PDB file of C-alpha atoms in Angstrom:
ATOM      1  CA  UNK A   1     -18.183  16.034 -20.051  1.00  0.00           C
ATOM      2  CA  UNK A   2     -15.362  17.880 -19.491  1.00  0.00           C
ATOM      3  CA  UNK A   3     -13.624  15.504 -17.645  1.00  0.00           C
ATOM      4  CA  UNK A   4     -13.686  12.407 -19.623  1.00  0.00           C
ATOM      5  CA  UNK A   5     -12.321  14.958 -22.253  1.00  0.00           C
ATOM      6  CA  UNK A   6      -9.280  15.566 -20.215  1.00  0.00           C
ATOM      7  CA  UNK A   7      -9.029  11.752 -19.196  1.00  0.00           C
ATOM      8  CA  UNK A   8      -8.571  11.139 -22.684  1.00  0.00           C
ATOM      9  CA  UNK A   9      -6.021  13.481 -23.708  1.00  0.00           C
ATOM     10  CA  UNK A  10      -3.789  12.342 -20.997  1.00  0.00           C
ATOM     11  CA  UNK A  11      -4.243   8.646 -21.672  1.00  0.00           C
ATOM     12  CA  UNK A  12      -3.062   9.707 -25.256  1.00  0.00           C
ATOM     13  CA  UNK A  13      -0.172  11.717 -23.472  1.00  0.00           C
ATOM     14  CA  UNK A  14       0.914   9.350 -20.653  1.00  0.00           C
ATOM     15  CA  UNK A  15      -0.551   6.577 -20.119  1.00  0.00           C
ATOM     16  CA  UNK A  16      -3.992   5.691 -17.573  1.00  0.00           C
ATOM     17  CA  UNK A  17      -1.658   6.144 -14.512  1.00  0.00           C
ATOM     18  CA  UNK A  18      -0.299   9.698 -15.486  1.00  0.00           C
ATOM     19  CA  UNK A  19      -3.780  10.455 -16.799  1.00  0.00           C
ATOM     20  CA  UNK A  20      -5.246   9.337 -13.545  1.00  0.00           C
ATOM     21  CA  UNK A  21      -2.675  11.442 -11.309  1.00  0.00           C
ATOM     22  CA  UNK A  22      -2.835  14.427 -13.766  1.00  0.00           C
ATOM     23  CA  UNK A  23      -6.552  14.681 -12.995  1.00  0.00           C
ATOM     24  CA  UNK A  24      -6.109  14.745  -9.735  1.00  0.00           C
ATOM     25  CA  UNK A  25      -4.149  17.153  -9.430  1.00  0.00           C
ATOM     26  CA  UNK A  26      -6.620  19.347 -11.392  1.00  0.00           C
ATOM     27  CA  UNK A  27      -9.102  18.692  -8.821  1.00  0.00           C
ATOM     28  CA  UNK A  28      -7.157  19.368  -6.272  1.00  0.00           C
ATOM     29  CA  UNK A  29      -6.409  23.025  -7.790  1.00  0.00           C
ATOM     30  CA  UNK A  30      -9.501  23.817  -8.729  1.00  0.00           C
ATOM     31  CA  UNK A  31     -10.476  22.855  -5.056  1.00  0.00           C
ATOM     32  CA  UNK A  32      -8.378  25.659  -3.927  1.00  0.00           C
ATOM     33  CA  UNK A  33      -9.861  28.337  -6.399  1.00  0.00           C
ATOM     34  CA  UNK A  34     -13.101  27.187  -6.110  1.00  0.00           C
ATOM     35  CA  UNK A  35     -15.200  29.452  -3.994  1.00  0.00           C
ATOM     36  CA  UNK A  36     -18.278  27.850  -3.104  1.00  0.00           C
ATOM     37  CA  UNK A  37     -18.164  24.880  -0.516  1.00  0.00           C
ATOM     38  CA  UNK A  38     -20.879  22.611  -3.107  1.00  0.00           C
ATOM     39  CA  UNK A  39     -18.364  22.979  -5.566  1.00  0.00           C
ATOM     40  CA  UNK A  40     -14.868  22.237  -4.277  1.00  0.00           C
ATOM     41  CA  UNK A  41     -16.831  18.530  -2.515  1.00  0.00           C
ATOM     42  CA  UNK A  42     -17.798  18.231  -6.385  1.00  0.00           C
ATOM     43  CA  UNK A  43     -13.947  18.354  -7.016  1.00  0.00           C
ATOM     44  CA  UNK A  44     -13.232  16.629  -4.030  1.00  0.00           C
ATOM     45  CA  UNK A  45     -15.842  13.311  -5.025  1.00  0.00           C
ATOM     46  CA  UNK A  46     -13.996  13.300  -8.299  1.00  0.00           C
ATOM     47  CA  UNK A  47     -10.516  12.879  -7.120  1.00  0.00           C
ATOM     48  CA  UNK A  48     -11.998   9.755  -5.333  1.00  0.00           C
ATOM     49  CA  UNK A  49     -13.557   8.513  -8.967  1.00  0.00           C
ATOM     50  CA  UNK A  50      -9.916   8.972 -10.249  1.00  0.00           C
ATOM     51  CA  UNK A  51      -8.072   7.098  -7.466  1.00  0.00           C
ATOM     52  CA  UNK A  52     -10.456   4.190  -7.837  1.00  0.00           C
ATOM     53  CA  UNK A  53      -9.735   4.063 -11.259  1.00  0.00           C
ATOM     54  CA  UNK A  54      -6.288   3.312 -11.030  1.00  0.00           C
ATOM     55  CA  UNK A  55      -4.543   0.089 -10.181  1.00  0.00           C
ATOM     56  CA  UNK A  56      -3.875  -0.716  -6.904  1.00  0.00           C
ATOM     57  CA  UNK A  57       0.153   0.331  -6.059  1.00  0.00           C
ATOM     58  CA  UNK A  58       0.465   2.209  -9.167  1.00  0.00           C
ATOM     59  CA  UNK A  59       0.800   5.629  -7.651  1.00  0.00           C
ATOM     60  CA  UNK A  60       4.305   6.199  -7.993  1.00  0.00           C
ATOM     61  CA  UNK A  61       5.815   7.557  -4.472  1.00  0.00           C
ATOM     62  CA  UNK A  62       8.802   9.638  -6.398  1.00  0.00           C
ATOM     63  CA  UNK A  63       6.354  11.901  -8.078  1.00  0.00           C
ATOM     64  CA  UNK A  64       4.198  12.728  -5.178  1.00  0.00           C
ATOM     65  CA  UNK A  65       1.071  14.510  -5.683  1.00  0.00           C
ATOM     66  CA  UNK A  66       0.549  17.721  -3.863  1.00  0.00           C
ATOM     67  CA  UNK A  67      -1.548  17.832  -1.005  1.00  0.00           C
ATOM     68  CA  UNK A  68      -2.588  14.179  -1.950  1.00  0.00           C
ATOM     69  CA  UNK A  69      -1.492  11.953   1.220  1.00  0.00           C
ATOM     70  CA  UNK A  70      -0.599   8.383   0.557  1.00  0.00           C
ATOM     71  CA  UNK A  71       1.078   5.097   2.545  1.00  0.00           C
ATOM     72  CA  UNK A  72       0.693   1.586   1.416  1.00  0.00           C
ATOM     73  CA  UNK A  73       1.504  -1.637   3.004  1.00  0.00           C
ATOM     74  CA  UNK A  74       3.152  -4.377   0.506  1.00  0.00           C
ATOM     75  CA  UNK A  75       2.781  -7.075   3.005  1.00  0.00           C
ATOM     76  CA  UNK A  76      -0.739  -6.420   4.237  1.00  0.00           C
ATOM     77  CA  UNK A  77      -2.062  -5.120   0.585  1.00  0.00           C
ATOM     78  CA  UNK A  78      -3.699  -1.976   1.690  1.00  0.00           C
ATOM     79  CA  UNK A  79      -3.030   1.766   0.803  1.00  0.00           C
ATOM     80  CA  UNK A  80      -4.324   4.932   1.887  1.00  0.00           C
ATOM     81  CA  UNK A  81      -5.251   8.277  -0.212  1.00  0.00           C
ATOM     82  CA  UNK A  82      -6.230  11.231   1.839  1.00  0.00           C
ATOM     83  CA  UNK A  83      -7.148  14.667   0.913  1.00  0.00           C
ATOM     84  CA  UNK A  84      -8.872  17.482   3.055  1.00  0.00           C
ATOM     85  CA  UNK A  85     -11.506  20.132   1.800  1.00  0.00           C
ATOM     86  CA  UNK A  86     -11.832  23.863   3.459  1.00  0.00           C
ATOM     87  CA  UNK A  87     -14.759  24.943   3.665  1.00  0.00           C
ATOM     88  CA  UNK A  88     -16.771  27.515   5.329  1.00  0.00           C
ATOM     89  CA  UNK A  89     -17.578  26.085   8.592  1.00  0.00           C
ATOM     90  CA  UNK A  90     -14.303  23.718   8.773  1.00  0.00           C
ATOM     91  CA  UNK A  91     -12.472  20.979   6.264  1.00  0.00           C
ATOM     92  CA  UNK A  92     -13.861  17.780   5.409  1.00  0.00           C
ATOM     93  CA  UNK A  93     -11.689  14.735   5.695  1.00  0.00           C
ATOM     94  CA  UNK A  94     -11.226  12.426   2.675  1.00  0.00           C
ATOM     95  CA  UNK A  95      -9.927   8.610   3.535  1.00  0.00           C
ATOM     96  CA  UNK A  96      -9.776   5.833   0.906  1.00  0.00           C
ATOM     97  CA  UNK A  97      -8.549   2.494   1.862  1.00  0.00           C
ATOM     98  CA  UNK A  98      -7.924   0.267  -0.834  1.00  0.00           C
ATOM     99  CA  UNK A  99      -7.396  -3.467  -0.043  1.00  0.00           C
ATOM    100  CA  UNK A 100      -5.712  -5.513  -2.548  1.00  0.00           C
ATOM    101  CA  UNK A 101      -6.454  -8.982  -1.548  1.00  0.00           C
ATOM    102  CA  UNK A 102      -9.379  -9.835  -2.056  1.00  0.00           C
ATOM    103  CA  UNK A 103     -10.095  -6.077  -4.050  1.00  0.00           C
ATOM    104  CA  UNK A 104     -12.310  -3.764  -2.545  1.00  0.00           C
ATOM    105  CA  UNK A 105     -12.445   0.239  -0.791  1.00  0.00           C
ATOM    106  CA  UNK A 106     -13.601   2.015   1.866  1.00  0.00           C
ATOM    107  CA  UNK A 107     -13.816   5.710   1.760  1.00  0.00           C
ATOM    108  CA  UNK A 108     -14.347   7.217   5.099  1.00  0.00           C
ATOM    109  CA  UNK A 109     -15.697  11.043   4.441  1.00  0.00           C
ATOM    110  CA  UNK A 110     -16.245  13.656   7.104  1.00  0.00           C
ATOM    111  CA  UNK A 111     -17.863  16.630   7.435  1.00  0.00           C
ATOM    112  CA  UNK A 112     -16.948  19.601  10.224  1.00  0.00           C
ATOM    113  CA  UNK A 113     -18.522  18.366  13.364  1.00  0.00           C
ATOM    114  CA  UNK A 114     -18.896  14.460  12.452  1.00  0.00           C
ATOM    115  CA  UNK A 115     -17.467  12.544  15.184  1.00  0.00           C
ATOM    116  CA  UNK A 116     -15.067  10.825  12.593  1.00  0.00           C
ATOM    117  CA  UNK A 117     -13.674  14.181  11.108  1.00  0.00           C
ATOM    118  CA  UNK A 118     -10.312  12.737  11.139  1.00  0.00           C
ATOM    119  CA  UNK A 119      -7.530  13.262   8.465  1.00  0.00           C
ATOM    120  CA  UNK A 120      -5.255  10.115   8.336  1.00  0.00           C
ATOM    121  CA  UNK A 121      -2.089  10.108   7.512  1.00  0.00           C
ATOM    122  CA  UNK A 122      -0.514   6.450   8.545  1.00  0.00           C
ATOM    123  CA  UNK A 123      -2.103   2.837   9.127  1.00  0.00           C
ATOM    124  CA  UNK A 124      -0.770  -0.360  10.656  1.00  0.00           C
ATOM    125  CA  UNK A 125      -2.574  -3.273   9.912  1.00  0.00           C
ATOM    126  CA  UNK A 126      -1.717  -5.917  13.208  1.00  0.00           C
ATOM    127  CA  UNK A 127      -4.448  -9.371  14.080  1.00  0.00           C
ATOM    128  CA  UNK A 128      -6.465 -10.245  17.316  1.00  0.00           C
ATOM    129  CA  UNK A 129      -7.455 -13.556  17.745  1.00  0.00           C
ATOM    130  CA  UNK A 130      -7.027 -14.359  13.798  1.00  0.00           C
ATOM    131  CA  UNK A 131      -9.382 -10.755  13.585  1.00  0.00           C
ATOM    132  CA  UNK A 132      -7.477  -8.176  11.307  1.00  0.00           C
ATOM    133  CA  UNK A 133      -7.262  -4.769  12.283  1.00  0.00           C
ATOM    134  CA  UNK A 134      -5.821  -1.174  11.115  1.00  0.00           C
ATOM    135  CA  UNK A 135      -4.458   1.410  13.559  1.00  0.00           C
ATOM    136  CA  UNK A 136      -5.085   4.406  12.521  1.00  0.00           C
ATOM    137  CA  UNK A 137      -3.065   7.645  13.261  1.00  0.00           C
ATOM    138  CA  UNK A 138      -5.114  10.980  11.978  1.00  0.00           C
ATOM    139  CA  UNK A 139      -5.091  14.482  12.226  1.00  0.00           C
ATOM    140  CA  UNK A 140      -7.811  17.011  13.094  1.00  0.00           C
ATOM    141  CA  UNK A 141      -7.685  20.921  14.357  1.00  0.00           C
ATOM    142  CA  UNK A 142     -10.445  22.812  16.487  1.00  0.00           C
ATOM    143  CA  UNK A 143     -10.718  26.371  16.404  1.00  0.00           C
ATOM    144  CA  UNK A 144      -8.019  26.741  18.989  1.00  0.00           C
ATOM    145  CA  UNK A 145      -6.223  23.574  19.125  1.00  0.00           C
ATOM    146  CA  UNK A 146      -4.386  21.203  16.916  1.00  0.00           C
ATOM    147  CA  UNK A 147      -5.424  17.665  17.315  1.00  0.00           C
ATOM    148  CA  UNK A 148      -3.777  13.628  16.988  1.00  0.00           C
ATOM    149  CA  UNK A 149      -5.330  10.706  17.345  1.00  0.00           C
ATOM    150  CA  UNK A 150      -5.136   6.940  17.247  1.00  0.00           C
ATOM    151  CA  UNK A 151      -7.944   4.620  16.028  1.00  0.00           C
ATOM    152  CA  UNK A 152      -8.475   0.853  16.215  1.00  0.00           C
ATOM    153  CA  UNK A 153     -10.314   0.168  13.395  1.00  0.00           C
ATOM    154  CA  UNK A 154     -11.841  -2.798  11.172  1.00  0.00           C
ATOM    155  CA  UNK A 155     -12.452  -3.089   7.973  1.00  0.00           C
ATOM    156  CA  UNK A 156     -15.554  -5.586   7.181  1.00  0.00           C
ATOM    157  CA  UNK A 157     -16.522  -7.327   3.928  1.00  0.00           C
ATOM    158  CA  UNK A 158     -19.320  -5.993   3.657  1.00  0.00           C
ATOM    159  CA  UNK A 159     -17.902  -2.244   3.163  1.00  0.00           C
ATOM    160  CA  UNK A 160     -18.881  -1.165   6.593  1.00  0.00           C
ATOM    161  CA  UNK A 161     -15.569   0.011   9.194  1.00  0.00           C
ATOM    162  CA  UNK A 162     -16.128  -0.154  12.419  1.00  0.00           C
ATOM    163  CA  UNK A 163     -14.010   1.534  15.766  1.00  0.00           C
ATOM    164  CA  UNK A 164     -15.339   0.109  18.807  1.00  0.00           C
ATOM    165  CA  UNK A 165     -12.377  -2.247  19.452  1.00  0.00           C
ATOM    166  CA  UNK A 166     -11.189  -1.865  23.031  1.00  0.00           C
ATOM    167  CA  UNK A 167      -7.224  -3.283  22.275  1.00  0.00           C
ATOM    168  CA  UNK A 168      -5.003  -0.317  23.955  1.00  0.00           C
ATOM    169  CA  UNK A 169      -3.952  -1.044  27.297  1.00  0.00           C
ATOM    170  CA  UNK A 170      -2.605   0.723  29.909  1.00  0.00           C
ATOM    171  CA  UNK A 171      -2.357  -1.174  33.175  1.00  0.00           C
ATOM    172  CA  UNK A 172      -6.403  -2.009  33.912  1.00  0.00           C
ATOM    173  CA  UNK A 173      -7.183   0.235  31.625  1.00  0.00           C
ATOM    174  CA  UNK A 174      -8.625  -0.430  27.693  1.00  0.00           C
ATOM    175  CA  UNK A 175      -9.625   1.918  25.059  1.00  0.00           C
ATOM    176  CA  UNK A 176     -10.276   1.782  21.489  1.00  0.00           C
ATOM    177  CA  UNK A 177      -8.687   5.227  20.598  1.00  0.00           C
ATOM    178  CA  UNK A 178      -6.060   7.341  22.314  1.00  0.00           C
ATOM    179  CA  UNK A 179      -6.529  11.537  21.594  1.00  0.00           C
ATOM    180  CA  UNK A 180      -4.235  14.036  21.560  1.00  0.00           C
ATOM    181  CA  UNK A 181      -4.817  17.766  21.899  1.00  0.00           C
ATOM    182  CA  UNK A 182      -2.100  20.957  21.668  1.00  0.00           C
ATOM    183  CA  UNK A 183      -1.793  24.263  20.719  1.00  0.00           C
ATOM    184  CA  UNK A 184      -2.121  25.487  17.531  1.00  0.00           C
ATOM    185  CA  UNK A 185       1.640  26.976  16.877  1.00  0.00           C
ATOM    186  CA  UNK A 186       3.126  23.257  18.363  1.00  0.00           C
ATOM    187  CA  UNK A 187       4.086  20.499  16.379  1.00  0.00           C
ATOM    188  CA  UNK A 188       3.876  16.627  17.979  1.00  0.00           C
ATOM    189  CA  UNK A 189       5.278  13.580  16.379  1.00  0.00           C
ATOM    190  CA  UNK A 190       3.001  10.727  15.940  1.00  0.00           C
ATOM    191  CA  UNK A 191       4.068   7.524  13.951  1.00  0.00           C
ATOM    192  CA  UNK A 192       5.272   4.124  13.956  1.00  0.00           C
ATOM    193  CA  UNK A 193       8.448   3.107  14.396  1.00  0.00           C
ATOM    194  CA  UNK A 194      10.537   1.127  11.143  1.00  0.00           C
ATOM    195  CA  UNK A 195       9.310  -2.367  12.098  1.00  0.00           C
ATOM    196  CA  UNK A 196       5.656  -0.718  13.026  1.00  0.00           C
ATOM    197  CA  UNK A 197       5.500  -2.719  16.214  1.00  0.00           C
ATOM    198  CA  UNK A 198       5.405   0.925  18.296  1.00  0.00           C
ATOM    199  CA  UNK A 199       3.853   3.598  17.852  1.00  0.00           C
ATOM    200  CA  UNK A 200       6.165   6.561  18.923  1.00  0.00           C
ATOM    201  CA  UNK A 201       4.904  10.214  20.209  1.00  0.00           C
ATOM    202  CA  UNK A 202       5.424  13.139  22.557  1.00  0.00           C
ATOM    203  CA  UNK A 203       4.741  13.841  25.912  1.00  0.00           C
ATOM    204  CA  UNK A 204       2.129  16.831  26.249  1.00  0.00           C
ATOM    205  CA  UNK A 205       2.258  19.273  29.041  1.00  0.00           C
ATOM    206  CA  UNK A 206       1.107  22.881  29.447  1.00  0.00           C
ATOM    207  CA  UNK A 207       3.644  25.480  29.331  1.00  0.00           C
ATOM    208  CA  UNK A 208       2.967  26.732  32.811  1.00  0.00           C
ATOM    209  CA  UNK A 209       1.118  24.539  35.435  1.00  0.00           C
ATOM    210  CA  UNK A 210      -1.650  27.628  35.910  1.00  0.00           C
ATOM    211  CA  UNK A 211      -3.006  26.398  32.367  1.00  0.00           C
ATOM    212  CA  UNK A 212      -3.252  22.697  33.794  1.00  0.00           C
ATOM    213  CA  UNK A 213      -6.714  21.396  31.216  1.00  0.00           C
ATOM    214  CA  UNK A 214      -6.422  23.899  28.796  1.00  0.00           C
ATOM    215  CA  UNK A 215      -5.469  22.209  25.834  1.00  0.00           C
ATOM    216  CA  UNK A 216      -4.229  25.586  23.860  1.00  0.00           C
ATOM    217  CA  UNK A 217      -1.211  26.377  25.629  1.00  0.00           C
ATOM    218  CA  UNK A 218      -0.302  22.110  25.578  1.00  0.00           C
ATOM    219  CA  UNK A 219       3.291  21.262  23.689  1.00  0.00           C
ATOM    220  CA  UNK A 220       5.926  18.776  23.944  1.00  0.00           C
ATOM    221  CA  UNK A 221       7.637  18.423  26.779  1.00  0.00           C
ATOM    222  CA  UNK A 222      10.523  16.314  25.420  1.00  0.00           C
ATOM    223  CA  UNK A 223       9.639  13.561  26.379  1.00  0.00           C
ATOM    224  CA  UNK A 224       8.357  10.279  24.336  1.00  0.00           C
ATOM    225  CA  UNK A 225       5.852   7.848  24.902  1.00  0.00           C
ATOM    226  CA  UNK A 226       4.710   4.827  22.753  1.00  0.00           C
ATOM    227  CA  UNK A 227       1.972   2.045  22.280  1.00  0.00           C
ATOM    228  CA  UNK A 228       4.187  -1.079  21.797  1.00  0.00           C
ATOM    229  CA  UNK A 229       2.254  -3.978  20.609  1.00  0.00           C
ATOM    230  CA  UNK A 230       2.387  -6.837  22.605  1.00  0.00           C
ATOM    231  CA  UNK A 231       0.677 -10.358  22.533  1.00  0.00           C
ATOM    232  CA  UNK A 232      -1.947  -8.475  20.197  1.00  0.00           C
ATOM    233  CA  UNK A 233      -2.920  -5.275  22.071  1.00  0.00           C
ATOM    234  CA  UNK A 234      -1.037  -2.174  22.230  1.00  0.00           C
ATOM    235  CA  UNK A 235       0.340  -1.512  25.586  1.00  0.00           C
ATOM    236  CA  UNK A 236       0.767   2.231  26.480  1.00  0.00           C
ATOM    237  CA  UNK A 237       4.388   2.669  27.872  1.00  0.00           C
ATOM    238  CA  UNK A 238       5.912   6.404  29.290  1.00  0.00           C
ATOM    239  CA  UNK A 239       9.143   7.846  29.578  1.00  0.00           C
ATOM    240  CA  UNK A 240      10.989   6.053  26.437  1.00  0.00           C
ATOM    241  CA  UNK A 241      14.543   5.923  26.363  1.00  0.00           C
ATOM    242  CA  UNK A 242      15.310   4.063  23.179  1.00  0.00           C
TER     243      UNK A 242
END
């Protein structure tokens, strides 16, 4: 009850968009003060009620929400709210994908140790033989490692997404996600470029060839790679220099 009695203040104060945002960002503070895990996923399942009650494109980008993640795509209709959870054991993941055309959401939830436990953060939508698809770049952390990925994913009418969609090449080679692992003080860029037909990010190496396979002492070694999408697959290419 308490939260329809907030809703409606803030419609009276704002408008349904404000009111929507505003209530998020309740959740998302009580989240942090909350100290049982059943609780702050209570929060955390109410932020998603409040995003999906809001138009599509209405969040407004130059009053960002903390600790609320967001992209959209104007051409391809489709934005992306994320959110992550601490809890005991880990974080869970929130992911909701909201198509315009024709309407409908995905939310893809994880849990510490689901194989999906994947935070994204950036999308770009691209076709396959007149199939569309979403590459997905995400973030995850173990306990001694930070972690990127990239996901070929697709998003089906009937609400199910699936990620078994070998399209990135490199030479012989095909995959349907590319992972990343580093050290947990390190920082690695992952994104697309402007025109989102590559996807830029660093070269990891250890920091001394003795810790060769472990993933902990991995950085940058300034040096860039990039999936470049080519005649509909993304083509892994090394050593960029532009």
């Amino acid at each position: 009850m308490k939260w329809f009695w907030i809703l409606g203040v803030l419609l009276g104060a704002g408008g349904p968009v404000r009111a929507q945002m505003d209530s998020v960002v309740i959740c998302l503070e009580k989240i942090k003060t909350a100290t049982e895990d059943s609780v702050r996923l209570e929060y955390a399942g109410e932020i998603e009620y409040f995003i999906r009650s809001s138009a599509f494109g209405s969040y407004r980008t130059e009053k960002p929400v903390k600790y609320l993640g967001y992209k959209r795509s104007d051409d391809a209709g489709i934005e992306l709210f994320s959110w992550a959870v601490p809890l005991r054991e880990g974080q869970a993941f929130y992911n909701l994908f909201r198509f315009k055309n024709p309407e409908r959401s995905y939310l893809i939830k994880a849990l510490p140790g689901d194989r999906m436990a994947w935070l994204f953060y950036d999308f770009v939508p691209f076709e396959h033989q007149k199939q569309g698809y979403v590459l997905l770049l995400g973030w995850s952390k173990t306990r001694n490692t930070n972690r990127k990925a990239v996901w070929v994913a697709c998003f089906h009418p009937d609400g199910t997404v699936t990620y078994n969609h070998p399209l990135l090449r490199k030479g012989e080679s095909r995959s349907a996600s590319l992972t990343f692992e580093y050290a947990l003080d390190a920082s690695m860029l992952l994104k697309q470029d402007k025109n989102g037909k590559r996807i830029l990010f660093d070269h990891l190496a250890p920091t001394d060839p003795k810790y060769e396979g472990y993933f902990m002492f991995y950085g940058p070694d300034a040096s860039c790679d990039a999936l470049v999408l080519k005649k509909e697959e993304w083509w892994y290419e090394e050593n960029l220099t532009n």
